[in-house]
PDB file of C-alpha atoms in Angstrom:
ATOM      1  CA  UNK E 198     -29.196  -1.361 -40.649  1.00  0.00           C
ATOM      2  CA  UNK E 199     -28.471  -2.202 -44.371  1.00  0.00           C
ATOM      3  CA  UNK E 200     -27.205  -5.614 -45.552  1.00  0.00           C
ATOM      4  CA  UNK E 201     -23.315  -4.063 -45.239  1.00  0.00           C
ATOM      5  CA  UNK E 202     -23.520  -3.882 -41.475  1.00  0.00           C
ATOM      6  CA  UNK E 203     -25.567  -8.104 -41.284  1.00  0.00           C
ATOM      7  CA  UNK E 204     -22.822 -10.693 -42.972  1.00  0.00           C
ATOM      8  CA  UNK E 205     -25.862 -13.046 -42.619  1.00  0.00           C
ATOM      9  CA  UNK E 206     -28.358 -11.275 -43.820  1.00  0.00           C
ATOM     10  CA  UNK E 207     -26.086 -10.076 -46.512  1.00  0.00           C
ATOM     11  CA  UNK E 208     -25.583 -13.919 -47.407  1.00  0.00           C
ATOM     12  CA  UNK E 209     -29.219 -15.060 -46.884  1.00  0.00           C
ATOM     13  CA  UNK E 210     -31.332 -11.981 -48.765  1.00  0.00           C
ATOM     14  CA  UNK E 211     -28.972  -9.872 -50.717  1.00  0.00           C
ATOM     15  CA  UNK E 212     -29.290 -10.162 -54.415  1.00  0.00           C
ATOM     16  CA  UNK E 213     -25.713  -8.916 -54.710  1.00  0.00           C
ATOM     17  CA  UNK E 214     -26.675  -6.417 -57.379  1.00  0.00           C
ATOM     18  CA  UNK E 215     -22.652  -5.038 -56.939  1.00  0.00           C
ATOM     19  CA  UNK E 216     -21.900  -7.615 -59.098  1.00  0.00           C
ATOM     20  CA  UNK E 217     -23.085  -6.181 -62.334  1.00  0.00           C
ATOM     21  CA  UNK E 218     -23.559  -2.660 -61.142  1.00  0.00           C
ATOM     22  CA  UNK E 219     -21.073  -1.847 -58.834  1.00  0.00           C
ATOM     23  CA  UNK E 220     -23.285  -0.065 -55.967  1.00  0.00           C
ATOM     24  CA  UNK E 221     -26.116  -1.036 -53.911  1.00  0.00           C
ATOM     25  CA  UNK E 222     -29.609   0.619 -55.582  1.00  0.00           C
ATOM     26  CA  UNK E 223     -30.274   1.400 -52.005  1.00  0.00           C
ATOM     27  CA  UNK E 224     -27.487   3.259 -50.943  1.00  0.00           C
ATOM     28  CA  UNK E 225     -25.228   1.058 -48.605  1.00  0.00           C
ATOM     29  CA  UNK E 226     -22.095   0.502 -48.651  1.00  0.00           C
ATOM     30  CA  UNK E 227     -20.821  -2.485 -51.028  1.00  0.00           C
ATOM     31  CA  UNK E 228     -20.767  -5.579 -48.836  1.00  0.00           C
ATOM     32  CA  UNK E 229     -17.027  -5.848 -50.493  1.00  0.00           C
ATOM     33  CA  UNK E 230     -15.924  -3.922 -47.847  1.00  0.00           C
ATOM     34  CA  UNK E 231     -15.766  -6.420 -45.180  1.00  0.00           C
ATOM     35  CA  UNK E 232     -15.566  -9.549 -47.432  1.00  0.00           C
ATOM     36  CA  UNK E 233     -11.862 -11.601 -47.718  1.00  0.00           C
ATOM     37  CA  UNK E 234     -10.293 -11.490 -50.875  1.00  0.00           C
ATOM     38  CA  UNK E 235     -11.220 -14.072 -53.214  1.00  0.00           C
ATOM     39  CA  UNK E 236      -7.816 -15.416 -54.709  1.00  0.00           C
ATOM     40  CA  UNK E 237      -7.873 -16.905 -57.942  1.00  0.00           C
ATOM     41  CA  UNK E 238      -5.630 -19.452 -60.109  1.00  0.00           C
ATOM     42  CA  UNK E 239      -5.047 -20.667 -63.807  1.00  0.00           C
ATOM     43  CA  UNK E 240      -4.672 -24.142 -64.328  1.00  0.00           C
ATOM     44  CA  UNK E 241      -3.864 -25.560 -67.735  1.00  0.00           C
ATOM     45  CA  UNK E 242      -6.136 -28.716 -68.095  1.00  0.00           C
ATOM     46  CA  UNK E 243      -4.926 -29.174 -72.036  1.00  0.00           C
ATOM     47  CA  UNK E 244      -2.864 -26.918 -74.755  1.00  0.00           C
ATOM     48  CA  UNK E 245      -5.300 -25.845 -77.820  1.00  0.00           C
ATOM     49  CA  UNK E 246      -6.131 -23.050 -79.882  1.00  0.00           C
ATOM     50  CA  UNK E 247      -8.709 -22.000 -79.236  1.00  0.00           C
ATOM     51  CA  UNK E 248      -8.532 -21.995 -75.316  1.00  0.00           C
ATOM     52  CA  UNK E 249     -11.683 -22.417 -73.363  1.00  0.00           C
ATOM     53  CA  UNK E 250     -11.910 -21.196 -70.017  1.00  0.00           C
ATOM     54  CA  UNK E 251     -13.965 -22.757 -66.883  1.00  0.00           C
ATOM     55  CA  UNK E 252     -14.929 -21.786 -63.752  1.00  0.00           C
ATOM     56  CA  UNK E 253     -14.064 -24.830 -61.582  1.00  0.00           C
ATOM     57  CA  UNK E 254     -17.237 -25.880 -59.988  1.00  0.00           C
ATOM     58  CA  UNK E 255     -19.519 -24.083 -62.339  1.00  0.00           C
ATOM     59  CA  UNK E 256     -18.819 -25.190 -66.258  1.00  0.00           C
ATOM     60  CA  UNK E 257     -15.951 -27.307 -65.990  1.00  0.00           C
ATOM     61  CA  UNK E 258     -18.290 -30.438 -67.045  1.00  0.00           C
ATOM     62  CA  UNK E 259     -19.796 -28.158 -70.279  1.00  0.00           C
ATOM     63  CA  UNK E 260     -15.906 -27.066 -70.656  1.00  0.00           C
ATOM     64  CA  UNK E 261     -14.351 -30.544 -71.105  1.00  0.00           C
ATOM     65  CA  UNK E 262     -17.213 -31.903 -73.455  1.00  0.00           C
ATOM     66  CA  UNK E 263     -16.897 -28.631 -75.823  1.00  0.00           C
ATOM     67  CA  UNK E 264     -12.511 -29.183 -75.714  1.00  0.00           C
ATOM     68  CA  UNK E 265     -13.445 -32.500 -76.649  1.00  0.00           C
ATOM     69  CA  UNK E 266     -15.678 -31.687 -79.555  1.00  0.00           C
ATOM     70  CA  UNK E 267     -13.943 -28.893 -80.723  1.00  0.00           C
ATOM     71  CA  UNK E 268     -10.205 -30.198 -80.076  1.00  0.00           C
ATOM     72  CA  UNK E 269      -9.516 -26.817 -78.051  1.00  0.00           C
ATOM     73  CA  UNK E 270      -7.433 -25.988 -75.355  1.00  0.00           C
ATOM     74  CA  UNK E 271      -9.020 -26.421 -71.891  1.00  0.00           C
ATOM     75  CA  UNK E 272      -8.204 -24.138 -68.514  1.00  0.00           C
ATOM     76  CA  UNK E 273     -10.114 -24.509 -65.194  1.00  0.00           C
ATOM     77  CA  UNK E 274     -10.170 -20.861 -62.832  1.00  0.00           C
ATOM     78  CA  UNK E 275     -10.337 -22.139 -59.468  1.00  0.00           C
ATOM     79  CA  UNK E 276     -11.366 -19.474 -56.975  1.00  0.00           C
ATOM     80  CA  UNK E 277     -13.475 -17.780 -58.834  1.00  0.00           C
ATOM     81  CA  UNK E 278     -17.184 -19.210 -58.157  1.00  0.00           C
ATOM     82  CA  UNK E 279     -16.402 -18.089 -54.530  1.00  0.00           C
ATOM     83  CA  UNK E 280     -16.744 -14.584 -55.882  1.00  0.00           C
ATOM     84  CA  UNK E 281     -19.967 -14.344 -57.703  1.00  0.00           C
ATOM     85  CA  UNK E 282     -21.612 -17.228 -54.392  1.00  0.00           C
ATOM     86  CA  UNK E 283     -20.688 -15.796 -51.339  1.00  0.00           C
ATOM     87  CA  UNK E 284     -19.311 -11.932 -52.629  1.00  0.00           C
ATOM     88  CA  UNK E 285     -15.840 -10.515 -51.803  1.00  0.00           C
ATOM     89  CA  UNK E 286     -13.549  -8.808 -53.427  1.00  0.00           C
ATOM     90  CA  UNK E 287     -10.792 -10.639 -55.828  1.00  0.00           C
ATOM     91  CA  UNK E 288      -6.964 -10.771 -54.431  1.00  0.00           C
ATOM     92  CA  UNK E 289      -5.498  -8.289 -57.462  1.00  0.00           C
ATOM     93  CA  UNK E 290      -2.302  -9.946 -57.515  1.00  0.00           C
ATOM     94  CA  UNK E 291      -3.874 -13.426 -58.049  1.00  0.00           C
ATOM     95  CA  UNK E 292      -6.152 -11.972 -60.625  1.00  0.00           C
ATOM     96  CA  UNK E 293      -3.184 -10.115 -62.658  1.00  0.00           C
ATOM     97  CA  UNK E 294      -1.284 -13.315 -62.463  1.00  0.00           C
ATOM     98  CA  UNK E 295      -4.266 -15.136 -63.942  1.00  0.00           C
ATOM     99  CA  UNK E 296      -4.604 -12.785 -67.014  1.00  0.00           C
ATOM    100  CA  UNK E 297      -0.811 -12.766 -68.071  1.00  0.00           C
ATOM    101  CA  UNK E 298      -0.961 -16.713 -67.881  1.00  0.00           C
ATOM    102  CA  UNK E 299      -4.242 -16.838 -69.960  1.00  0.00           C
ATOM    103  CA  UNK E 300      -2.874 -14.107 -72.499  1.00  0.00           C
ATOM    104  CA  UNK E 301      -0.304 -16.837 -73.141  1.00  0.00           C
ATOM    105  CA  UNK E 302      -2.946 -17.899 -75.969  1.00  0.00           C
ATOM    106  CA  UNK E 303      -3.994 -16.128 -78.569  1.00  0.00           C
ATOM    107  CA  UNK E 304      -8.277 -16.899 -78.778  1.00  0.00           C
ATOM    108  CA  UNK E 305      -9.108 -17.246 -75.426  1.00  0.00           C
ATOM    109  CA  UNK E 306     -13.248 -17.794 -74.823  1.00  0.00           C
ATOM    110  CA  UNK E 307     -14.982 -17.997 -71.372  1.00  0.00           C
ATOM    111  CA  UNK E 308     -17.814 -20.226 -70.662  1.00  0.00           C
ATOM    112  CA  UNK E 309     -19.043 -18.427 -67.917  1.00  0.00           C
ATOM    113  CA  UNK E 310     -20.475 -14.478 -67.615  1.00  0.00           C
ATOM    114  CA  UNK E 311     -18.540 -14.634 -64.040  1.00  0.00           C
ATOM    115  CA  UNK E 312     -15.074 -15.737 -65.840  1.00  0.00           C
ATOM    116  CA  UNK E 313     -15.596 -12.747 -69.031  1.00  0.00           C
ATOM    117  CA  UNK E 314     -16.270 -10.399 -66.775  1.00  0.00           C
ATOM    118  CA  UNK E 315     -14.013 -11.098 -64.034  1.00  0.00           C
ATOM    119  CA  UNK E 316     -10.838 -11.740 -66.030  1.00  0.00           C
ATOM    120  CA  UNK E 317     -11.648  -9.214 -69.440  1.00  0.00           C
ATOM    121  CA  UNK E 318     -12.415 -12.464 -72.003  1.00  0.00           C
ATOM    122  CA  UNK E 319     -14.704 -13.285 -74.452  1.00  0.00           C
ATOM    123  CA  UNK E 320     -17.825 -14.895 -74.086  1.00  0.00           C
ATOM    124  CA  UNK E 321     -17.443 -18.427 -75.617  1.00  0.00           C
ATOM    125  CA  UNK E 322     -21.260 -18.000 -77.218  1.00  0.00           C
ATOM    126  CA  UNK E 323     -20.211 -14.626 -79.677  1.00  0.00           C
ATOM    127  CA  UNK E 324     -18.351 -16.912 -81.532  1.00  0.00           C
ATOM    128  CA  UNK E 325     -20.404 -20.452 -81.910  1.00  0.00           C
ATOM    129  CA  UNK E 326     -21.007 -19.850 -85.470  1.00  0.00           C
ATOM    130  CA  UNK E 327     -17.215 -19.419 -86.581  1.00  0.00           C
ATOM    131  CA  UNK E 328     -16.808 -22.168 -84.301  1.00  0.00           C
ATOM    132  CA  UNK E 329     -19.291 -24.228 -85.811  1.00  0.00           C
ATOM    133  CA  UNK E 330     -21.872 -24.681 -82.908  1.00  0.00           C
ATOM    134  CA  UNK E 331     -25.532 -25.772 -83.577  1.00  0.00           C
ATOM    135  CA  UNK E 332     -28.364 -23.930 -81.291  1.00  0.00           C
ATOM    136  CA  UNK E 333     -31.591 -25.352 -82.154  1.00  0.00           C
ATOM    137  CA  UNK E 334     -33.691 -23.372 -80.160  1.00  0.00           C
ATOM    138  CA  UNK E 335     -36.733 -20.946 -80.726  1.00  0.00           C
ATOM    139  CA  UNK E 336     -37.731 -18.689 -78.016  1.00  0.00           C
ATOM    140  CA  UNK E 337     -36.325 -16.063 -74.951  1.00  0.00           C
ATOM    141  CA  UNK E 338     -33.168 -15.627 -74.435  1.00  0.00           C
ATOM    142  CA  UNK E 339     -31.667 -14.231 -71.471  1.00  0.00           C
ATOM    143  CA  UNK E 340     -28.950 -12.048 -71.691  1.00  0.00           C
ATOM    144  CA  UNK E 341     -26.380 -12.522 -68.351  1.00  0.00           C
ATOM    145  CA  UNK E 342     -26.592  -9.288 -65.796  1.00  0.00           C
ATOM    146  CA  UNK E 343     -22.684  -9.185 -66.165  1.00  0.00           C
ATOM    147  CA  UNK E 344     -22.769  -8.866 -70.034  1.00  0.00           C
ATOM    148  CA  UNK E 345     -25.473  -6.424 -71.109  1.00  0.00           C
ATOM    149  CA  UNK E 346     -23.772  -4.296 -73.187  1.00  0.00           C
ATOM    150  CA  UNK E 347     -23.178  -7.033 -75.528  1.00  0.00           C
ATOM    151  CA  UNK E 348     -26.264  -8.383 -75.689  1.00  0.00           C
ATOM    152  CA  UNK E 349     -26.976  -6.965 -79.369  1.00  0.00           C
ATOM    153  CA  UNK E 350     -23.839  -8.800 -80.241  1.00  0.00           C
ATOM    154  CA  UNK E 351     -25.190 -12.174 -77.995  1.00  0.00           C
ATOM    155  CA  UNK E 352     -28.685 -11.988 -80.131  1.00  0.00           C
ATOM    156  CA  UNK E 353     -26.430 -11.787 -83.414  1.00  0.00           C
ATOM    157  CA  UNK E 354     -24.262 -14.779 -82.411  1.00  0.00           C
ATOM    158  CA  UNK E 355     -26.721 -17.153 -81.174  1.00  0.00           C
ATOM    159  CA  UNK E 356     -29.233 -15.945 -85.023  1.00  0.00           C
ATOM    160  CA  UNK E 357     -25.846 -17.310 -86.776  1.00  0.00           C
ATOM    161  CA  UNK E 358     -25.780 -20.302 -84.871  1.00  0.00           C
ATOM    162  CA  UNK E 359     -29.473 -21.286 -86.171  1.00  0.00           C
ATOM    163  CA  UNK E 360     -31.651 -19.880 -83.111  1.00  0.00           C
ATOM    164  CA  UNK E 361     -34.466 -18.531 -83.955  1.00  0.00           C
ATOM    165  CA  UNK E 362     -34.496 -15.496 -81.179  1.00  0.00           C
ATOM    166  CA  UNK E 363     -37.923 -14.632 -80.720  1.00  0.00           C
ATOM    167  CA  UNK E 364     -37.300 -11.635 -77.557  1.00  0.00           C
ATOM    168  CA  UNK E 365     -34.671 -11.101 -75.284  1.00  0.00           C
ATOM    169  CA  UNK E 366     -35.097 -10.738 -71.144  1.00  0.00           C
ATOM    170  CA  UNK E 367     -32.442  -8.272 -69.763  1.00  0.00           C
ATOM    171  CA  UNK E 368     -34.516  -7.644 -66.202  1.00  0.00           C
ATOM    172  CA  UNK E 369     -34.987 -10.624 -64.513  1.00  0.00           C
ATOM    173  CA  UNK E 370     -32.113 -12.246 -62.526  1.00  0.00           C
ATOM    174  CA  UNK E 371     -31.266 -15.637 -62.684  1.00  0.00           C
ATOM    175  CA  UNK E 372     -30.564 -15.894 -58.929  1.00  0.00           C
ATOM    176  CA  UNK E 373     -34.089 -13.577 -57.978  1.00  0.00           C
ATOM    177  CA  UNK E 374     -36.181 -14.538 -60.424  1.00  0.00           C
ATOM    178  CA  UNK E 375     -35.802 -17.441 -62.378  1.00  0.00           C
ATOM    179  CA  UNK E 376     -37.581 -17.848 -65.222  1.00  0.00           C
ATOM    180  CA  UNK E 377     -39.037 -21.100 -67.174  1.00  0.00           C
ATOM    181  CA  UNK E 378     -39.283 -20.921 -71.129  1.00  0.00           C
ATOM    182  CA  UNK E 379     -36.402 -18.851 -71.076  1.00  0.00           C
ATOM    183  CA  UNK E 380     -32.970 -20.044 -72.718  1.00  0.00           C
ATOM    184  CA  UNK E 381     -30.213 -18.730 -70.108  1.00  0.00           C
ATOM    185  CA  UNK E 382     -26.687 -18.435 -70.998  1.00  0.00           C
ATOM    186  CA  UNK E 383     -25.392 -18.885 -67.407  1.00  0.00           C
ATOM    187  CA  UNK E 384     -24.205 -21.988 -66.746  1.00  0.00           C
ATOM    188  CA  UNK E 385     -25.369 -21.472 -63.582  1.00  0.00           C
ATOM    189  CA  UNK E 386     -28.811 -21.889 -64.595  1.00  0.00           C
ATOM    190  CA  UNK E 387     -28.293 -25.878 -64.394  1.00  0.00           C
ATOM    191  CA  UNK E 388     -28.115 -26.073 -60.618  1.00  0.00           C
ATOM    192  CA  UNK E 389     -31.693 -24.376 -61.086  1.00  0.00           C
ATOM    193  CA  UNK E 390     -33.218 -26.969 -63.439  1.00  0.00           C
ATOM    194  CA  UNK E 391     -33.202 -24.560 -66.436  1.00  0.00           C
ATOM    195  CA  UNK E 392     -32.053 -25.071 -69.684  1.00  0.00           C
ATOM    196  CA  UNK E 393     -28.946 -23.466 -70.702  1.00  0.00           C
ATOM    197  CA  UNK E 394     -27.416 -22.929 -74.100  1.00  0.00           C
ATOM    198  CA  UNK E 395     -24.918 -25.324 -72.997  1.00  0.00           C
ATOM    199  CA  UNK E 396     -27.010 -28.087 -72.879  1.00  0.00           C
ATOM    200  CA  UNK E 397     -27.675 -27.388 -76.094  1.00  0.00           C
ATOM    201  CA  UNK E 398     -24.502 -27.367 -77.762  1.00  0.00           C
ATOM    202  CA  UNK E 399     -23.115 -30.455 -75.643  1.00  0.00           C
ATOM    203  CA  UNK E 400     -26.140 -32.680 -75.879  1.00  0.00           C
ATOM    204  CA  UNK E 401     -26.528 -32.476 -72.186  1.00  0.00           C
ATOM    205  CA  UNK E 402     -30.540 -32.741 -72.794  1.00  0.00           C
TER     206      UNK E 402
END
């Protein structure tokens, strides 16, 4: 029958796999297709240079220590965790309305996989060396589904910021297969019990 054609088995079993690769490895049709559109919207916590971004619900607790730390700019999506839970497509007119009010800034960084690769931004953890944040870590690192083709740039960053990278997991899934000793990027990871690099760079643990 195919998860497309079973809302709750779609909910319940699918791993969602759309979501970094855009079609279902066996065959059917993206679940997108009957989903509601998820709507999204910007809301300007605190002015700064540079601007972090959260995903309300996900990061915004990581989000508001780092804008506190760093004296940057702080903006909360709300919507968007909706996308990347349950599936569905995003409402394009929310989401274009979303990236005009976030190019407003001019360094604009994204906590969250989900938020870079939803809304185009940059991934808040290629720049913690210029931005003067710490990892002391040694070890895995997972590189997020949604951002593979940066990971060489990822391993770089996180080198700079004093990790000692000693192997990188691209194949597992955080939501599949979880993975202990592994550093995770996702902020996600914390609803798991695994360590993320923000727990790292905020003190969290």
């Amino acid at each position: 029958m195919g998860y497309s054609r079973s809302p709750t088995l779609w909910e319940e079993r699918c791993a969602k796999c759309w979501r970094c690769t855009f079609e279902c490895p066996l065959g059917y049709a993206l679940p997108e297709a009957f989903g509601k559109p998820v709507k999204v919207e910007v809301e300007l916590v605190r002015a700064g240079t540079p601007l972090l971004v959260s995903v309300g619900g996900l990061d915004t607790e990581y989000a508001e220590k780092l804008s506190e730390r760093l004296g940057a700019g702080l903006a909360v999506v709300k919507g968007l965790d909706a996308r990347y839970t349950r599936g569905g497509p995003l409402d394009r007119s929310s989401l274009e309305r979303a990236k005009r009010k976030l190019a407003a800034s001019t360094r604009v960084y994204a906590l969250s996989p989900e938020a870079a690769h939803a809304l185009g931004l940059e991934f808040l953890p290629l720049h913690f060396p210029k931005l003067g944040l710490r990892v002391d870590y040694e070890g895995v690192v997972h590189v997020p589904c949604l951002l593979r083709s940066a990971e060489a740039r990822i391993a770089e960053s996180l080198r700079g910021a004093g990790a000692r990278v000693t192997g990188v997991d691209r194949d597992s899934c955080l939501r599949v297969r979880p993975r202990e000793r592994v550093l995770y990027l996702c902020p996600r990871a914390r609803r798991l019990g695994l360590p993320s690099v923000y727990d790292l760079v905020t003190g969290a643990r």
